[in-house]
Amino acid sequence: MRWCTRPAARSLSYREGVRIGVVTFPGTLDDIDAARAVKYAGGEAVPLWHADHDLQNVDAVVLPGGFSYGDYLRCGAIARFAPVMQEITDAAEAGMPVLGICNGFQILCEAHLLPGALVRNQSLHFVCRDQGLRVENAATSWTRAFSPRDEIVIPVKNGEGAYTADEQTLDRLEGEGRVVFRYIGGNPNGSRRDIAGITNARGNVVGLMPHPEHAIDALTGPGTDGLNLFTSLLERAGV
Amino acid sequence: MPKAELLDPQGQAVQSAMGRLGFSGVVSVRQGKRFEIEVDGQITQERRIEIEHLAETLLANPVIEDHTLTIE
């Protein structure tokens, strides 16, 4: 059961028993991969159901990718009002780490936990490829295992991934160091200022369009660069 | 409707299709959404405020879209 065990050669120390919730909405696709990434990183993945007002005392939450509620109305617009989102919003505002990947990022924007919005790719085409990213902020709850300016490759796969916000918001994000990931080697969707991922002011809520959970094992992805997002949460501070 | 300052690639694709069909003189096309909502009874001021609230919170995303409410 290779996919259930922690990789053998890890030099990092972990807090024991860190429980990371992975939410499944109707139409979610990547919850299994996200749970697998949590396990690879050494955490315990806890399945959370969209219709429950219950976070099961998890330490953090991942909103995975997919097409929640069929992407009807706008991506993430209906998921934002799912029962579980009430608890997640309250917990995020109280400092619990929340990671939104792809559709999860769209949900975080619709829920106003992150500013801006994701709109249709400039090309109008769904883009699926391995994508270069630069880590711009290695101080968030989800990027502590990186070093600033690290360059990584993880898959991107979306049709509505162009991050947009008004100039004032973009300037504020840049000024406060809240752009977490930026596309390098070509922007896949026409996002403003090549933004691939952002964080809230506190650094506990992070959203990104590319999929770190698909880059945790060289057998099934372009590499293991994505694993650091999940180990970030599990590393003992200062070790 | 998508905000005026926002790029609307769907509208642009429709505009270029119009050109291919030989329909000339189109300066700009923007694509939006329209919801037709039927409610019980009369539209009171209270009801109107309620629907306006619905438009702002669910039907439109004010970050990227402008909306107008028309009552018939």
Short mmCIF file of C-alpha atoms in Angstrom, two decimals:
data_model
loop_
_atom_site.label_atom_id
_atom_site.label_comp_id
_atom_site.label_asym_id
_atom_site.label_seq_id
_atom_site.Cartn_x
_atom_site.Cartn_y
_atom_site.Cartn_z
CA MET A 1 0.00 0.00 0.00
CA ARG A 2 2.59 2.45 -1.15
CA TRP A 3 0.13 5.32 -1.41
CA CYS A 4 -0.76 5.11 2.25
CA THR A 5 2.72 5.34 3.70
CA ARG A 6 5.01 8.22 4.35
CA PRO A 7 8.04 8.35 2.03
CA ALA A 8 10.88 6.61 3.83
CA ALA A 9 13.68 9.12 3.39
CA ARG A 10 12.49 12.34 5.06
CA SER A 11 14.78 14.50 7.12
CA LEU A 12 12.03 16.74 8.45
CA SER A 13 10.38 16.38 11.80
CA TYR A 14 6.62 16.27 12.10
CA ARG A 15 4.10 17.23 14.66
CA GLU A 16 2.42 13.98 15.49
CA GLY A 17 -1.17 13.42 14.56
CA VAL A 18 -1.84 16.49 12.45
CA ARG A 19 -5.30 16.05 10.98
CA ILE A 20 -6.08 17.72 7.68
CA GLY A 21 -9.68 17.76 6.46
CA VAL A 22 -10.34 17.28 2.74
CA VAL A 23 -13.78 18.49 1.65
CA THR A 24 -15.87 16.67 -0.93
CA PHE A 25 -18.57 18.66 -2.69
CA PRO A 26 -20.83 17.16 -5.38
CA GLY A 27 -18.58 17.37 -8.45
CA THR A 28 -15.25 17.43 -6.58
CA LEU A 29 -12.60 15.45 -8.47
CA ASP A 30 -9.31 15.73 -6.64
CA ASP A 31 -10.26 14.90 -3.06
CA ILE A 32 -8.67 11.44 -3.26
CA ASP A 33 -5.41 12.88 -4.62
CA ALA A 34 -5.43 15.60 -1.98
CA ALA A 35 -5.95 13.02 0.77
CA ARG A 36 -3.10 10.96 -0.72
CA ALA A 37 -0.83 14.02 -0.66
CA VAL A 38 -1.68 14.62 3.00
CA LYS A 39 -0.77 11.01 3.80
CA TYR A 40 2.45 11.21 1.78
CA ALA A 41 3.39 14.28 3.80
CA GLY A 42 2.85 12.37 7.02
CA GLY A 43 -0.50 13.78 8.08
CA GLU A 44 -3.87 12.19 8.67
CA ALA A 45 -6.43 12.95 5.97
CA VAL A 46 -9.95 13.40 7.30
CA PRO A 47 -12.79 13.29 4.75
CA LEU A 48 -15.24 16.17 5.23
CA TRP A 49 -18.66 16.24 3.57
CA HIS A 50 -20.08 19.44 2.06
CA ALA A 51 -23.49 18.98 3.69
CA ASP A 52 -22.21 18.59 7.26
CA HIS A 53 -21.80 21.45 9.72
CA ASP A 54 -18.84 19.56 11.17
CA LEU A 55 -15.08 19.96 10.78
CA GLN A 56 -14.36 16.95 13.02
CA ASN A 57 -11.76 18.90 14.98
CA VAL A 58 -9.28 19.01 12.09
CA ASP A 59 -6.19 21.21 12.32
CA ALA A 60 -6.46 22.44 8.72
CA VAL A 61 -8.64 22.07 5.63
CA VAL A 62 -7.97 21.48 1.94
CA LEU A 63 -10.61 22.48 -0.60
CA PRO A 64 -9.66 20.31 -3.56
CA GLY A 65 -10.14 20.76 -7.29
CA GLY A 66 -13.01 19.70 -9.49
CA PHE A 67 -16.32 21.14 -10.64
CA SER A 68 -18.34 21.62 -7.46
CA TYR A 69 -22.05 21.82 -8.23
CA GLY A 70 -21.19 21.43 -11.92
CA ASP A 71 -19.57 24.89 -11.98
CA TYR A 72 -23.13 26.17 -12.48
CA LEU A 73 -23.68 29.93 -12.16
CA ARG A 74 -19.94 30.64 -11.60
CA CYS A 75 -17.14 28.34 -10.48
CA GLY A 76 -17.40 28.06 -6.71
CA ALA A 77 -20.46 30.31 -6.45
CA ILE A 78 -22.80 27.61 -5.15
CA ALA A 79 -20.20 25.67 -3.13
CA ARG A 80 -19.57 28.85 -1.18
CA PHE A 81 -23.01 28.42 0.41
CA ALA A 82 -22.55 24.72 1.27
CA PRO A 83 -23.16 24.01 4.98
CA VAL A 84 -19.52 23.03 5.67
CA MET A 85 -18.33 26.40 4.32
CA GLN A 86 -19.87 28.21 7.26
CA GLU A 87 -17.58 26.36 9.68
CA ILE A 88 -14.60 26.69 7.34
CA THR A 89 -15.10 30.44 6.98
CA ASP A 90 -15.34 30.92 10.76
CA ALA A 91 -12.29 28.72 11.39
CA ALA A 92 -10.25 30.39 8.64
CA GLU A 93 -11.02 33.80 10.10
CA ALA A 94 -9.85 32.47 13.48
CA GLY A 95 -6.53 31.41 11.93
CA MET A 96 -6.99 27.78 10.86
CA PRO A 97 -4.90 26.99 7.76
CA VAL A 98 -7.03 26.52 4.63
CA LEU A 99 -5.66 25.59 1.21
CA GLY A 100 -7.81 25.99 -1.91
CA ILE A 101 -6.60 24.24 -5.03
CA CYS A 102 -8.12 25.15 -8.42
CA ASN A 103 -11.87 24.90 -7.78
CA GLY A 104 -11.00 25.30 -4.09
CA PHE A 105 -9.28 28.61 -4.92
CA GLN A 106 -12.39 29.70 -6.82
CA ILE A 107 -14.53 28.82 -3.79
CA LEU A 108 -12.23 30.80 -1.44
CA CYS A 109 -12.58 33.86 -3.71
CA GLU A 110 -16.37 33.49 -3.94
CA ALA A 111 -16.47 33.14 -0.14
CA HIS A 112 -14.43 36.37 0.19
CA LEU A 113 -11.75 34.59 2.18
CA LEU A 114 -9.40 35.72 -0.59
CA PRO A 115 -9.78 38.85 -2.74
CA GLY A 116 -10.36 38.86 -6.50
CA ALA A 117 -11.88 36.23 -8.77
CA LEU A 118 -11.00 33.58 -11.33
CA VAL A 119 -12.35 34.11 -14.84
CA ARG A 120 -12.32 32.27 -18.16
CA ASN A 121 -8.86 31.54 -19.58
CA GLN A 122 -7.87 34.22 -22.05
CA SER A 123 -7.46 31.54 -24.75
CA LEU A 124 -10.96 30.18 -23.99
CA HIS A 125 -9.36 26.73 -23.96
CA PHE A 126 -9.02 24.33 -21.07
CA VAL A 127 -5.27 24.12 -20.41
CA CYS A 128 -3.68 20.99 -18.94
CA ARG A 129 0.11 20.92 -18.67
CA ASP A 130 3.07 20.84 -16.34
CA GLN A 131 3.63 24.41 -15.25
CA GLY A 132 6.61 26.30 -13.88
CA LEU A 133 5.95 28.44 -10.80
CA ARG A 134 8.07 30.72 -8.67
CA VAL A 135 7.45 30.70 -4.92
CA GLU A 136 7.11 34.39 -4.04
CA ASN A 137 6.12 33.99 -0.41
CA ALA A 138 7.62 31.14 1.63
CA ALA A 139 6.17 32.33 4.94
CA THR A 140 2.52 31.23 4.70
CA SER A 141 1.12 28.23 6.58
CA TRP A 142 1.29 26.26 3.32
CA THR A 143 4.65 27.37 1.90
CA ARG A 144 7.03 27.29 4.88
CA ALA A 145 8.82 24.22 3.51
CA PHE A 146 9.89 26.24 0.45
CA SER A 147 12.60 28.87 0.18
CA PRO A 148 11.71 32.26 -1.33
CA ARG A 149 12.28 32.34 -5.11
CA ASP A 150 12.19 28.52 -5.36
CA GLU A 151 11.19 27.46 -8.86
CA ILE A 152 8.93 24.43 -9.03
CA VAL A 153 6.92 22.45 -11.60
CA ILE A 154 3.41 21.20 -10.86
CA PRO A 155 0.45 20.48 -13.17
CA VAL A 156 -2.14 23.12 -14.04
CA LYS A 157 -5.53 22.05 -15.44
CA ASN A 158 -8.39 24.49 -15.70
CA GLY A 159 -10.69 26.42 -18.01
CA GLU A 160 -11.39 29.34 -15.70
CA GLY A 161 -8.10 30.04 -14.02
CA ALA A 162 -7.29 33.62 -14.94
CA TYR A 163 -6.86 35.44 -11.64
CA THR A 164 -8.23 38.96 -11.77
CA ALA A 165 -8.78 41.82 -9.35
CA ASP A 166 -8.87 45.60 -9.63
CA GLU A 167 -5.54 47.47 -9.85
CA GLN A 168 -5.77 48.67 -6.27
CA THR A 169 -6.22 45.13 -4.96
CA LEU A 170 -3.38 43.83 -7.15
CA ASP A 171 -1.07 46.59 -5.88
CA ARG A 172 -2.03 45.80 -2.31
CA LEU A 173 -1.36 42.07 -2.79
CA GLU A 174 2.03 42.82 -4.32
CA GLY A 175 2.89 45.41 -1.66
CA GLU A 176 2.00 43.09 1.20
CA GLY A 177 3.83 40.11 -0.31
CA ARG A 178 0.58 38.21 -0.70
CA VAL A 179 1.30 36.87 -4.17
CA VAL A 180 2.42 33.37 -3.18
CA PHE A 181 3.01 31.72 -6.57
CA ARG A 182 3.67 33.27 -9.96
CA TYR A 183 3.70 31.52 -13.34
CA ILE A 184 7.07 31.27 -15.06
CA GLY A 185 7.84 30.00 -18.55
CA GLY A 186 4.50 31.23 -19.90
CA ASN A 187 1.19 32.18 -18.33
CA PRO A 188 -1.38 29.41 -19.02
CA ASN A 189 -4.53 31.48 -18.58
CA GLY A 190 -3.85 35.21 -18.86
CA SER A 191 -4.00 35.87 -15.12
CA ARG A 192 -3.18 39.41 -14.02
CA ARG A 193 0.52 39.91 -13.26
CA ASP A 194 1.14 36.17 -13.84
CA ILE A 195 -0.46 35.40 -10.49
CA ALA A 196 -0.96 31.68 -9.82
CA GLY A 197 -1.69 31.82 -6.09
CA ILE A 198 -2.33 34.31 -3.29
CA THR A 199 -2.79 34.40 0.48
CA ASN A 200 -4.85 36.38 2.98
CA ALA A 201 -3.25 39.01 5.22
CA ARG A 202 -2.66 36.51 8.00
CA GLY A 203 -1.02 33.92 5.74
CA ASN A 204 -3.20 31.01 6.86
CA VAL A 205 -5.49 30.93 3.80
CA VAL A 206 -3.79 30.15 0.48
CA GLY A 207 -5.39 29.57 -2.92
CA LEU A 208 -3.69 28.53 -6.14
CA MET A 209 -4.85 27.30 -9.53
CA PRO A 210 -2.14 24.65 -10.20
CA HIS A 211 -2.36 21.27 -8.49
CA PRO A 212 0.37 20.46 -5.94
CA GLU A 213 -1.44 17.23 -4.98
CA HIS A 214 -0.68 15.87 -8.47
CA ALA A 215 3.08 16.42 -8.03
CA ILE A 216 3.99 14.35 -5.00
CA ASP A 217 5.42 11.23 -6.65
CA ALA A 218 7.56 11.04 -9.79
CA LEU A 219 5.58 7.96 -10.80
CA THR A 220 2.31 9.85 -11.16
CA GLY A 221 3.34 13.46 -11.79
CA PRO A 222 6.08 15.72 -13.06
CA GLY A 223 7.98 15.42 -9.77
CA THR A 224 7.54 15.91 -6.05
CA ASP A 225 7.57 19.71 -5.85
CA GLY A 226 3.95 19.80 -4.71
CA LEU A 227 4.59 17.84 -1.55
CA ASN A 228 6.12 20.86 0.19
CA LEU A 229 2.72 22.53 0.48
CA PHE A 230 1.51 19.66 2.59
CA THR A 231 4.70 19.17 4.61
CA SER A 232 4.70 22.93 5.34
CA LEU A 233 1.80 22.36 7.64
CA LEU A 234 3.33 19.38 9.34
CA GLU A 235 6.82 20.62 10.01
CA ARG A 236 7.66 21.49 13.54
CA ALA A 237 8.43 25.19 13.65
CA GLY A 238 12.13 25.87 14.00
CA VAL A 239 13.26 22.27 13.48
CA MET B 1 -22.45 41.63 -17.26
CA PRO B 2 -18.67 41.42 -16.93
CA LYS B 3 -17.30 44.75 -15.68
CA ALA B 4 -16.33 47.11 -18.48
CA GLU B 5 -12.65 47.14 -17.52
CA LEU B 6 -12.48 43.34 -17.54
CA LEU B 7 -11.31 41.48 -20.62
CA ASP B 8 -14.20 39.42 -22.02
CA PRO B 9 -12.66 36.68 -24.19
CA GLN B 10 -16.07 35.09 -24.81
CA GLY B 11 -17.44 38.36 -26.19
CA GLN B 12 -14.34 38.75 -28.35
CA ALA B 13 -14.77 35.22 -29.74
CA VAL B 14 -18.40 35.99 -30.62
CA GLN B 15 -17.31 39.25 -32.27
CA SER B 16 -14.75 37.49 -34.45
CA ALA B 17 -17.37 34.89 -35.46
CA MET B 18 -19.64 37.75 -36.54
CA GLY B 19 -16.81 39.00 -38.76
CA ARG B 20 -16.40 35.57 -40.30
CA LEU B 21 -20.12 35.54 -41.12
CA GLY B 22 -19.70 38.80 -43.00
CA PHE B 23 -21.51 40.90 -40.39
CA SER B 24 -19.50 44.09 -40.40
CA GLY B 25 -19.41 47.23 -38.32
CA VAL B 26 -19.47 45.52 -34.91
CA VAL B 27 -17.26 47.53 -32.57
CA SER B 28 -17.57 45.41 -29.44
CA VAL B 29 -19.43 42.37 -28.07
CA ARG B 30 -19.71 41.54 -24.40
CA GLN B 31 -21.42 38.44 -23.07
CA GLY B 32 -23.33 38.30 -19.82
CA LYS B 33 -26.11 36.42 -18.03
CA ARG B 34 -29.79 37.04 -17.52
CA PHE B 35 -31.91 35.44 -14.82
CA GLU B 36 -35.70 35.43 -15.02
CA ILE B 37 -37.11 35.12 -11.53
CA GLU B 38 -40.81 34.57 -10.89
CA VAL B 39 -42.15 35.22 -7.41
CA ASP B 40 -45.51 34.86 -5.69
CA GLY B 41 -47.65 37.95 -5.33
CA GLN B 42 -46.84 41.61 -5.78
CA ILE B 43 -43.34 43.05 -5.95
CA THR B 44 -43.18 45.15 -2.82
CA GLN B 45 -40.26 47.37 -1.87
CA GLU B 46 -39.26 44.71 0.64
CA ARG B 47 -39.29 42.02 -2.03
CA ARG B 48 -37.26 44.21 -4.32
CA ILE B 49 -34.58 44.70 -1.65
CA GLU B 50 -34.55 40.95 -1.08
CA ILE B 51 -33.99 40.23 -4.79
CA GLU B 52 -31.34 42.93 -5.00
CA HIS B 53 -29.56 41.24 -2.09
CA LEU B 54 -29.83 37.89 -3.89
CA ALA B 55 -28.30 39.44 -6.99
CA GLU B 56 -25.36 40.83 -5.04
CA THR B 57 -24.60 37.72 -3.01
CA LEU B 58 -25.44 34.82 -5.31
CA LEU B 59 -26.42 35.70 -8.88
CA ALA B 60 -23.58 38.14 -9.60
CA ASN B 61 -20.04 38.41 -8.27
CA PRO B 62 -19.54 42.16 -7.73
CA VAL B 63 -15.77 41.70 -8.06
CA ILE B 64 -16.11 40.93 -11.77
CA GLU B 65 -19.73 41.64 -12.72
CA ASP B 66 -22.18 44.54 -12.75
CA HIS B 67 -25.88 43.83 -12.51
CA THR B 68 -29.18 45.58 -13.02
CA LEU B 69 -32.62 44.56 -11.76
CA THR B 70 -35.62 45.06 -14.04
CA ILE B 71 -39.16 44.39 -12.83
CA GLU B 72 -41.92 43.54 -15.33
#
